[in-house]
Short mmCIF file of C-alpha atoms and ligand atoms in Angstrom, two decimals:
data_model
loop_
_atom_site.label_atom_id
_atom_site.label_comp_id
_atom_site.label_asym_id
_atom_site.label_seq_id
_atom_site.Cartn_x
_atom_site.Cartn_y
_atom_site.Cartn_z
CA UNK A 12 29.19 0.54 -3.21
CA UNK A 13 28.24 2.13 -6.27
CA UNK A 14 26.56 5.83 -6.24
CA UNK A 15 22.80 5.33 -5.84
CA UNK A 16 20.60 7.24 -8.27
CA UNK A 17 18.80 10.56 -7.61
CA UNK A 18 15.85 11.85 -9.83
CA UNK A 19 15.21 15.01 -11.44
CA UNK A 20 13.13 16.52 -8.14
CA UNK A 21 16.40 14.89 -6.17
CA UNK A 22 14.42 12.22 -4.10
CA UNK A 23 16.34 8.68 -3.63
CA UNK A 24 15.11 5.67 -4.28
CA UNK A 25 14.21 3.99 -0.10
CA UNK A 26 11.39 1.95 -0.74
CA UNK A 27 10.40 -0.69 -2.88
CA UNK A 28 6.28 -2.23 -2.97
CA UNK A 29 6.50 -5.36 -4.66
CA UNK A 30 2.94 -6.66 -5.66
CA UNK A 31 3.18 -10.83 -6.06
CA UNK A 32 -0.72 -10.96 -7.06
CA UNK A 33 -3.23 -9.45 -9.23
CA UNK A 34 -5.87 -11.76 -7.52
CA UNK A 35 -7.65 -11.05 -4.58
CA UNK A 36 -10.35 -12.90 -2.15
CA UNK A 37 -12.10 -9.11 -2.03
CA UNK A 38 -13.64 -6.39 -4.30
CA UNK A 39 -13.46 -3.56 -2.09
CA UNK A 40 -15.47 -1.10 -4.19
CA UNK A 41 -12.78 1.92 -4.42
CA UNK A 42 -10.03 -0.88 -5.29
CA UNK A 43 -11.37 -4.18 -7.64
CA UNK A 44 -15.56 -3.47 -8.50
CA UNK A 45 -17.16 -6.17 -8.87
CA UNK A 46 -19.30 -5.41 -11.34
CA UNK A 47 -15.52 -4.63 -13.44
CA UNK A 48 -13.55 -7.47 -11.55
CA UNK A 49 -15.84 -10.18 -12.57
CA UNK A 50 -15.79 -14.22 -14.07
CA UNK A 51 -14.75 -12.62 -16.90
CA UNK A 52 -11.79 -10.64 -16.01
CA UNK A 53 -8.30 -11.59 -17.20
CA UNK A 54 -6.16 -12.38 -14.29
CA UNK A 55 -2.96 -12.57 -14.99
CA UNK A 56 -1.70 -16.05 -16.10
CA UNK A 57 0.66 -18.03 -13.90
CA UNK A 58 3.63 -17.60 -16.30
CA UNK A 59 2.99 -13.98 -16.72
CA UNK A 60 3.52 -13.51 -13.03
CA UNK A 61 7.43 -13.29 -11.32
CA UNK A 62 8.86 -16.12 -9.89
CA UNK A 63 10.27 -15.94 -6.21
CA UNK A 64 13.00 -16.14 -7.98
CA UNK A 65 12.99 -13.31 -9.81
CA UNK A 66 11.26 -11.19 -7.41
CA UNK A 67 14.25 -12.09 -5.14
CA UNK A 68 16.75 -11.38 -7.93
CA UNK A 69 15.47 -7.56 -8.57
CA UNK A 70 14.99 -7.12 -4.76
CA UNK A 71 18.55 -7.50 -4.21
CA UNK A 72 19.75 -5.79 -7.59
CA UNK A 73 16.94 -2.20 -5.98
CA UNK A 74 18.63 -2.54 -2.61
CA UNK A 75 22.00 -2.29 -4.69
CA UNK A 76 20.26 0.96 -5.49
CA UNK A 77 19.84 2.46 -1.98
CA UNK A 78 16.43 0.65 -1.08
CA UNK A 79 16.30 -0.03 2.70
CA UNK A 80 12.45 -1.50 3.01
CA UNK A 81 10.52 -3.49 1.03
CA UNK A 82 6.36 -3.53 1.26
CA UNK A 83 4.84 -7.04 -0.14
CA UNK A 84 1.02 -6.36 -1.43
CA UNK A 85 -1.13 -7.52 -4.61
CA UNK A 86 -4.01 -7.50 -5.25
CA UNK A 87 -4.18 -10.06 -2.10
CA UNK A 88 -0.42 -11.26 -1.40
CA UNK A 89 -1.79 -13.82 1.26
CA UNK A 90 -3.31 -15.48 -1.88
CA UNK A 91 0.00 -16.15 -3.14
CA UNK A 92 1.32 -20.08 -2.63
CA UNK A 93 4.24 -19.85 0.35
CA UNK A 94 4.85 -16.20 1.30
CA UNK A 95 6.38 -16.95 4.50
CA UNK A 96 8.94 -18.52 2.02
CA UNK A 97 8.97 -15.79 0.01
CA UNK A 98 9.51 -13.19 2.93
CA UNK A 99 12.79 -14.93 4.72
CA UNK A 100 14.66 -15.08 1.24
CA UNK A 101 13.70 -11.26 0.99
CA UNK A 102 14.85 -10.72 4.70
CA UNK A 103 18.32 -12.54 4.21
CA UNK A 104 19.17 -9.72 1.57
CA UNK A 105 21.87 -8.24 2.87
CA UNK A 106 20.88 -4.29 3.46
CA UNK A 107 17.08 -4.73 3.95
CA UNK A 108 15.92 -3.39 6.97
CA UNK A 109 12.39 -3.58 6.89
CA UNK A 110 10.14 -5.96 5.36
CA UNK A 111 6.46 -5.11 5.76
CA UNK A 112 3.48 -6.62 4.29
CA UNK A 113 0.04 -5.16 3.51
CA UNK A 114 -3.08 -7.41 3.57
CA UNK A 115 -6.91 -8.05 3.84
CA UNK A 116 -6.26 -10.03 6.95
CA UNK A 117 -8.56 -12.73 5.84
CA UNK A 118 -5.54 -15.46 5.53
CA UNK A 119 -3.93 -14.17 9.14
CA UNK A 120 -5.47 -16.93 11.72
CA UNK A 121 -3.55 -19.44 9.29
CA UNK A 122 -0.59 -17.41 8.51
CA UNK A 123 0.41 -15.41 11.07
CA UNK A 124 3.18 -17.21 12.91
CA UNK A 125 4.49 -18.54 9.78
CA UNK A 126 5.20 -15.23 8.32
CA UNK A 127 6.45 -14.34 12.00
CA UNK A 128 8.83 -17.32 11.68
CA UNK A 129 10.18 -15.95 8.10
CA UNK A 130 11.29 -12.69 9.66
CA UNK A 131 8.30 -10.26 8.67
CA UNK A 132 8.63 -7.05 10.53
CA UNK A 133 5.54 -5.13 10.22
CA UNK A 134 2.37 -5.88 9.60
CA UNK A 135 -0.76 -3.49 8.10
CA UNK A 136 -3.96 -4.90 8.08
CA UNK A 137 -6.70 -2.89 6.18
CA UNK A 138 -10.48 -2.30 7.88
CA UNK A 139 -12.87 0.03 6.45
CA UNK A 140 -16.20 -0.29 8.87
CA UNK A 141 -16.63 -1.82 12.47
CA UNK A 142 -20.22 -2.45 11.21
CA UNK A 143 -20.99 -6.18 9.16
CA UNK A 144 -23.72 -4.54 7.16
CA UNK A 145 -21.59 -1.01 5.90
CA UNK A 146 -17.83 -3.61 5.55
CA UNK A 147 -20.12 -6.35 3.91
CA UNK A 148 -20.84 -3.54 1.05
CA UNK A 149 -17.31 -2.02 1.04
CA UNK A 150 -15.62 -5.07 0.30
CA UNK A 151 -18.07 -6.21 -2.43
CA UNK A 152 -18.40 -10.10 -0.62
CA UNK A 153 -20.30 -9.53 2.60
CA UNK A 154 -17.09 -10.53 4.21
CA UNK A 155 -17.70 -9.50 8.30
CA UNK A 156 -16.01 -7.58 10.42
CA UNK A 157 -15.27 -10.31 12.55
CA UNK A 158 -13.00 -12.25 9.97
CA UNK A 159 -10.32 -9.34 10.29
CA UNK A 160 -10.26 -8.81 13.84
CA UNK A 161 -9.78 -12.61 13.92
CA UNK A 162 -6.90 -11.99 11.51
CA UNK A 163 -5.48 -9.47 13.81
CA UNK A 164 -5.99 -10.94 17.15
CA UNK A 165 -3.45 -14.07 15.27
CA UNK A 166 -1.13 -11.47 14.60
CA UNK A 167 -0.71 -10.41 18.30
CA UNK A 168 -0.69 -13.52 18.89
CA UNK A 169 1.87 -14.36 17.02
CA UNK A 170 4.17 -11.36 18.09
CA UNK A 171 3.25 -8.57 15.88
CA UNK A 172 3.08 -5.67 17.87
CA UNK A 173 2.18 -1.89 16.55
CA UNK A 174 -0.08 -2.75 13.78
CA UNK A 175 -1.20 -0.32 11.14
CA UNK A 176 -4.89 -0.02 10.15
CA UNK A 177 -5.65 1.01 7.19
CA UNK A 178 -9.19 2.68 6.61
CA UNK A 179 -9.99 4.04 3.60
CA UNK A 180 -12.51 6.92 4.41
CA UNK A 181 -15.01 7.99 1.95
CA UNK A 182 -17.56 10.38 2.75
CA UNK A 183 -21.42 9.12 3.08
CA UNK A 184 -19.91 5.36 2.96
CA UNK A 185 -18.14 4.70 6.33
CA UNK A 186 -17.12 8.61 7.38
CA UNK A 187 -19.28 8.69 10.19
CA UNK A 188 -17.58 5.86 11.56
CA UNK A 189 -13.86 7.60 11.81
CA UNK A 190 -14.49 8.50 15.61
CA UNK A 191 -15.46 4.86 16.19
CA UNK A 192 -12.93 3.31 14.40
CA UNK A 193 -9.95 5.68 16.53
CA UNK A 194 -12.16 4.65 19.90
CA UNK A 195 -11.97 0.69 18.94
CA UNK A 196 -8.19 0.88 18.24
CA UNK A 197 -7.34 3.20 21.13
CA UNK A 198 -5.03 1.28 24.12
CA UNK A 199 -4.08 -1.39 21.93
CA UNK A 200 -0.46 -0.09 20.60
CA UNK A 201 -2.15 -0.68 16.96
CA UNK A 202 -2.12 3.03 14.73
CA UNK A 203 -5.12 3.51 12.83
CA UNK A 204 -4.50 5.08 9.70
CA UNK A 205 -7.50 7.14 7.96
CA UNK A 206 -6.04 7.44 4.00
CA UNK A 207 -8.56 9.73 2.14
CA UNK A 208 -9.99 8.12 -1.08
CA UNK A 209 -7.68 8.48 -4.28
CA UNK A 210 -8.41 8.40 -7.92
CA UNK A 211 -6.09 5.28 -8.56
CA UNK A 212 -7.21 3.55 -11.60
CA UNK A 213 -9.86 4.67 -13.68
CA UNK A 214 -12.90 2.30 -12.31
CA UNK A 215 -13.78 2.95 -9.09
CA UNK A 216 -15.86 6.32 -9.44
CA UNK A 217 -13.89 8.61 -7.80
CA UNK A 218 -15.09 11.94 -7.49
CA UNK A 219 -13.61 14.94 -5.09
CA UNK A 220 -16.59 15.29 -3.44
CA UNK A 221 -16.11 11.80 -2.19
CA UNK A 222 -12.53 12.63 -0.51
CA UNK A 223 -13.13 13.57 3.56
CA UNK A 224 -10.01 16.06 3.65
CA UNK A 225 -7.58 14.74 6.27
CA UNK A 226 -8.20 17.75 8.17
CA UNK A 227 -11.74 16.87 9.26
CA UNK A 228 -11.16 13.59 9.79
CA UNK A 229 -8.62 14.89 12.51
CA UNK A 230 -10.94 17.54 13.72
CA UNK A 231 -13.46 15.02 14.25
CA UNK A 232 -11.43 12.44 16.59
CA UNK A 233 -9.71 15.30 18.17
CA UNK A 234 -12.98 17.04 19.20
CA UNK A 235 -13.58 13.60 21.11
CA UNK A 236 -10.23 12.29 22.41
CA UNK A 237 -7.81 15.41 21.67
CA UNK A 238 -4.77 15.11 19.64
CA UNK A 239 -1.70 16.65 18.75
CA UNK A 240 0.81 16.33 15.76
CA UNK A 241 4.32 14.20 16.48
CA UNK A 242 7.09 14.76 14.12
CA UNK A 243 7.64 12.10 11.67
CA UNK A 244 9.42 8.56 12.26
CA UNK A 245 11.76 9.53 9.32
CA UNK A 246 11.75 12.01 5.96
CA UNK A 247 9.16 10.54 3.42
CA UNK A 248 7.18 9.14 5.79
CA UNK A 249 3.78 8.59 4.37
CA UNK A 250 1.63 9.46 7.01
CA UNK A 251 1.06 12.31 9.45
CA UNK A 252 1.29 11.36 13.37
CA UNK A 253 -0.83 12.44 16.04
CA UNK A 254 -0.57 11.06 19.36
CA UNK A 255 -3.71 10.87 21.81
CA UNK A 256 -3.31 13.31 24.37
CA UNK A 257 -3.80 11.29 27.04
CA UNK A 258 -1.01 8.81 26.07
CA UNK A 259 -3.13 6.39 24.52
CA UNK A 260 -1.36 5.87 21.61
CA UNK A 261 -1.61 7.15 18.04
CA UNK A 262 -3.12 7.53 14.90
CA UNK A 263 -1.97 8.28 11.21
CA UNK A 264 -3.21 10.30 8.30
CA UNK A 265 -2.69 10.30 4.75
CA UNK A 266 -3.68 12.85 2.99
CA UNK A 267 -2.89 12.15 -0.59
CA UNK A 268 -5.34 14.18 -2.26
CA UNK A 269 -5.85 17.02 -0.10
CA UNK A 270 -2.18 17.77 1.30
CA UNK A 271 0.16 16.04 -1.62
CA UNK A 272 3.40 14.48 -0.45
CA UNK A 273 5.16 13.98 -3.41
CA UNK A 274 8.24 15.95 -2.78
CA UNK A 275 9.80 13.38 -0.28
CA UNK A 276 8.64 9.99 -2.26
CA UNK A 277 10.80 8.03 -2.41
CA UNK A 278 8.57 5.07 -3.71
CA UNK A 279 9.40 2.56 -6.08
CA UNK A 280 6.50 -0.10 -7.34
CA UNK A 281 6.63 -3.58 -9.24
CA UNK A 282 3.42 -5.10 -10.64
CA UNK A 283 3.15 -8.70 -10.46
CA UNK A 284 4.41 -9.03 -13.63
CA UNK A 285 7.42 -7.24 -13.31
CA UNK A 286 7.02 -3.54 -14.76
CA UNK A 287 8.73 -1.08 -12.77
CA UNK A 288 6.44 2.07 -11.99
CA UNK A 289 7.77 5.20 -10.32
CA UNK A 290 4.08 6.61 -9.23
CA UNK A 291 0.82 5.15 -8.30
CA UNK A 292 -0.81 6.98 -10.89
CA UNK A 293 1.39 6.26 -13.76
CA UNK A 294 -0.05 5.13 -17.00
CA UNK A 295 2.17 2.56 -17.77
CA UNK A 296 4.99 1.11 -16.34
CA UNK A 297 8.83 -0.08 -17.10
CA UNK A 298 9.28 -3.99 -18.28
CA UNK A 299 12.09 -5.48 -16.23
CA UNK A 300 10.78 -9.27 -16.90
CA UNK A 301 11.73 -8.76 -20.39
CA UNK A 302 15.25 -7.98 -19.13
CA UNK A 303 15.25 -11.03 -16.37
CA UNK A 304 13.64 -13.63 -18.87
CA UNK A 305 16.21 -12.54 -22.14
CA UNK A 306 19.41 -13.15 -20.12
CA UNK A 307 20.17 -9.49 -19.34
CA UNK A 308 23.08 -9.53 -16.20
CA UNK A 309 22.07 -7.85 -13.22
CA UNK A 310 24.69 -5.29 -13.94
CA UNK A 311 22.24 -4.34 -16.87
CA UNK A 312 19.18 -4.71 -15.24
CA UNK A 313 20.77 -2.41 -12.58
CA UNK A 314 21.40 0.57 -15.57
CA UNK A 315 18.24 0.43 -16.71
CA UNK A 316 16.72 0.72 -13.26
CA UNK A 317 19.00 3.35 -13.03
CA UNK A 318 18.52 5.39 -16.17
CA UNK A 319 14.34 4.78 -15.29
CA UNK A 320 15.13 6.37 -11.79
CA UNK A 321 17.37 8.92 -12.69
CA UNK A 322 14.61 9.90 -15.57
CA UNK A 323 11.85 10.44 -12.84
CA UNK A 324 9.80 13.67 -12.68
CA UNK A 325 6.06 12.36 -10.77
CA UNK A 326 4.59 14.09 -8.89
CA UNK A 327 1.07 13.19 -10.03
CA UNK A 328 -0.84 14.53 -6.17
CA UNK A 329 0.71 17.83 -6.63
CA UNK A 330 -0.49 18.46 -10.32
CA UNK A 331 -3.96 16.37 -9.98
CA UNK A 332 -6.27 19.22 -9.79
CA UNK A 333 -4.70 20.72 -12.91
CA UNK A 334 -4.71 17.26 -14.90
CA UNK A 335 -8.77 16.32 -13.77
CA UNK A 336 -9.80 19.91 -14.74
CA UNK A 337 -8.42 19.47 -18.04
CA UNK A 338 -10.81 16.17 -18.37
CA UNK A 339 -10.59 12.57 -16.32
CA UNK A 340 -10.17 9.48 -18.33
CA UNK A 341 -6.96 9.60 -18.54
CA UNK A 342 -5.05 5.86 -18.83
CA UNK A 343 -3.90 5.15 -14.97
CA UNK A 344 -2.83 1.91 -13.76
CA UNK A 345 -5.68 -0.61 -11.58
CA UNK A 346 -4.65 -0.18 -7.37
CA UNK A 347 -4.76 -3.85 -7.27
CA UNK A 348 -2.18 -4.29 -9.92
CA UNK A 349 0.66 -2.41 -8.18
CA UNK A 350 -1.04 -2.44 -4.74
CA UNK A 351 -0.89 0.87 -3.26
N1 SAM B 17 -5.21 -6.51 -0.43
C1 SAM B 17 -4.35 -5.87 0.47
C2 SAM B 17 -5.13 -4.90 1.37
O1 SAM B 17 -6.27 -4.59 1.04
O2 SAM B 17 -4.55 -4.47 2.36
C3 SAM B 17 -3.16 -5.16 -0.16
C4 SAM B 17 -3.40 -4.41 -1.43
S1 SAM B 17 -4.41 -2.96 -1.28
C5 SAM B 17 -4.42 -2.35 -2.97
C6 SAM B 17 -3.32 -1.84 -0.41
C7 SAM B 17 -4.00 -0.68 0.28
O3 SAM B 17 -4.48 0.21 -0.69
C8 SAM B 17 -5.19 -1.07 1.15
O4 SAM B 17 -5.02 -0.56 2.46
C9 SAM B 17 -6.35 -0.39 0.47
O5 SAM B 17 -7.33 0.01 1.38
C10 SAM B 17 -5.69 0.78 -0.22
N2 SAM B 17 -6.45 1.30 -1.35
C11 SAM B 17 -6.92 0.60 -2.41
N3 SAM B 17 -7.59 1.41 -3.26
C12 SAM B 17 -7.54 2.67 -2.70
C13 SAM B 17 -8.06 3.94 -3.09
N4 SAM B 17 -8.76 4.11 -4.21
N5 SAM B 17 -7.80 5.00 -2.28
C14 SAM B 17 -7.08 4.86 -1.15
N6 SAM B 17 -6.56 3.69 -0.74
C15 SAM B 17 -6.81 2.60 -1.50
FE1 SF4 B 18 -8.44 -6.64 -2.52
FE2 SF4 B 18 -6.96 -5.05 -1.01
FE3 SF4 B 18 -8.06 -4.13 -3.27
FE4 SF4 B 18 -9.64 -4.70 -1.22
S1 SF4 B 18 -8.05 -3.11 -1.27
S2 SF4 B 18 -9.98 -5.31 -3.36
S3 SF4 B 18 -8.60 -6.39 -0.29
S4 SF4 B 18 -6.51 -5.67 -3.14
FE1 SF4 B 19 4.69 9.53 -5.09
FE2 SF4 B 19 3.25 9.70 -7.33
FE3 SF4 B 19 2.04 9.58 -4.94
FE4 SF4 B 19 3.35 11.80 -5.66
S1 SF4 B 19 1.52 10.97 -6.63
S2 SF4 B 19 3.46 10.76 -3.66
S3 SF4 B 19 5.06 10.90 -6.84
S4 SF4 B 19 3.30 7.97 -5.87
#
């Protein structure tokens, strides 16, 4: 096996999110506004996006590298034509343990067992509001509330067990409903995961004041149904635990803003179209479809992916407050083009 690279704050390369779509069925407000995400935004053309093919190739050349999991997410990946086909070539990769997928939920009730079938592991379906009228506004299409939970009651069905939730909790939009949202999921062996509001990309109006510090959002459930912190599935691991005290299950919290976690990341990211970023909030990423379209071997592909890794300093949470005091507007990178 050949030495797997370390960067400059010593963190290996574990994971790798591979986004297969810039397109999306949604325009959740903090992710793809509508007003910005339009008729008249460029989607990416079909020959600018990887081919199976090639998203296959670099998986395998990454795991090479030391990655273990893979994440599939877009922009919408359920959008994409065939996933399920998609997700059992990534599964056969010898060395993958883990192949999750992140999605609306929209496309479940007609994709659920297929991408059971394929070998999906885990699923994370994201819901920002129990209430039609509050989601409706959050995801920019009046899409209901209903329309997910079908989504997720085909996933059970199917044999997904342990979903995760994902609510993105902003405050005076759908913070009130944290409490609610825990109660709903409570008993079901699903984890609800409350991610506080980032400033990825540059047009979805972040502001600090927005962000509902992980801390409250925890006070809050807990001063309902009362918690306590587990340790951590593994090192790196995104979110914080807590368990229900009554045994009811869990809940996590990701705290990106407020409590940064960049020391363990261990996060690599490929845009649709093939650039390699090393964080969320980097302006620009690496292009490794110019090195799979101009005949490059893997063995090269594998040194530059190498040399890119070995080169990495982010740590972008850590040093935000410093970097938005000295002005915003700096160039970041769209959520729905690497796909969180
Ligand atoms: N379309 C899929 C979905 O919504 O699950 C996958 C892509 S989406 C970009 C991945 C995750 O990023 C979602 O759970 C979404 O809520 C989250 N996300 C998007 N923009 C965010 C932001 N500004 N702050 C925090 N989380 C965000
Ligand atoms: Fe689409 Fe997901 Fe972004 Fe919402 S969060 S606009 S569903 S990509
Ligand atoms: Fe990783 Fe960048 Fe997020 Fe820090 S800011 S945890 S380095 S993706």
């Amino acid at each position: 096996m050949t030495q797997q690279p370390i960067d400059i704050l010593a963190r290996p390369m574990r994971d790798l999110r591979i986004s297969v779509t810039d397109r999306c069925n949604l325009r959740c407000t903090y992710c793809m506004p509508a007003e910005i995400f339009d008729k008249d935004h460029a989607f990416l053309p079909r020959g600018e996006i990887l081919s199976y093919e090639e998203i296959v190739r670099l998986a395998r050349i990454f795991v090479g590298l030391g990655v273990k999991k893979l994440r599939i997410t877009g922009g919408e990946p359920t959008l994409r034509r065939d996933l399920p086909g998609l997700i059992a070539q990534l599964r056969a990769i010898e060395g993958v343990e883990d192949v999750a997928l992140t999605t609306n939920g929209l496309l479940l009730t007609k994709l659920a067992t297929h991408l059971r079938a394929a070998g999906l592991d885990r699923l994370t379906v994201s819901l920002d509001s129990l209430d039609d009228a509050i989601f409706g506004r959050i995801n920019g299409r009046g899409v209901h509330v209903q329309a997910v939970l079908d989504g997720i009651a085909a996933a059970e069905a199917a044999g997904f067990e342990r979903l995760k939730i994902n609510m993105v909790v902003q405050r005076s939009v759908n913070d009130h409903e944290v409490v609610s949202m825990a109660k709903h999921f409570k008993n079901t062996g699903h984890i609800v995961r409350f991610i506080e509001f980032m400033d990825v990309g540059t047009t979805n109006g972040w502001r600090m004041d927005l962000v509902v510090p992980a801390r409250d959002v925890i006070a809050r459930i807990g001063a309902e149904m009362p918690l306590e912190p587990i340790d951590p599935n593994y090192r790196g691991e995104v979110a914080a635990r807590y368990r229900y005290k009554d045994g009811m299950g869990e809940i996590g919290i990701i705290s990106s803003v407020t409590v940064p976690f960049c020391g363990t990341c261990n996060r690599a990211r490929l845009s649709a179209k093939g650039e390699l970023f090393t964080c969320l909030f980097a302006g620009r990423g690496n292009d490794l479809r110019a090195l799979l379209r101009n005949g490059t071997s893997d063995a090269g592909i594998e040194a530059a992916v190498r040399t890119i890794w070995t080169k990495r300093d982010d740590r972008y949470s850590e040093i935000r407050t410093a970097l938005t005091a000295g002005g915003a507007g700096s160039k970041r990178v769209e959520m729905s083009y690497i796909g969180g």
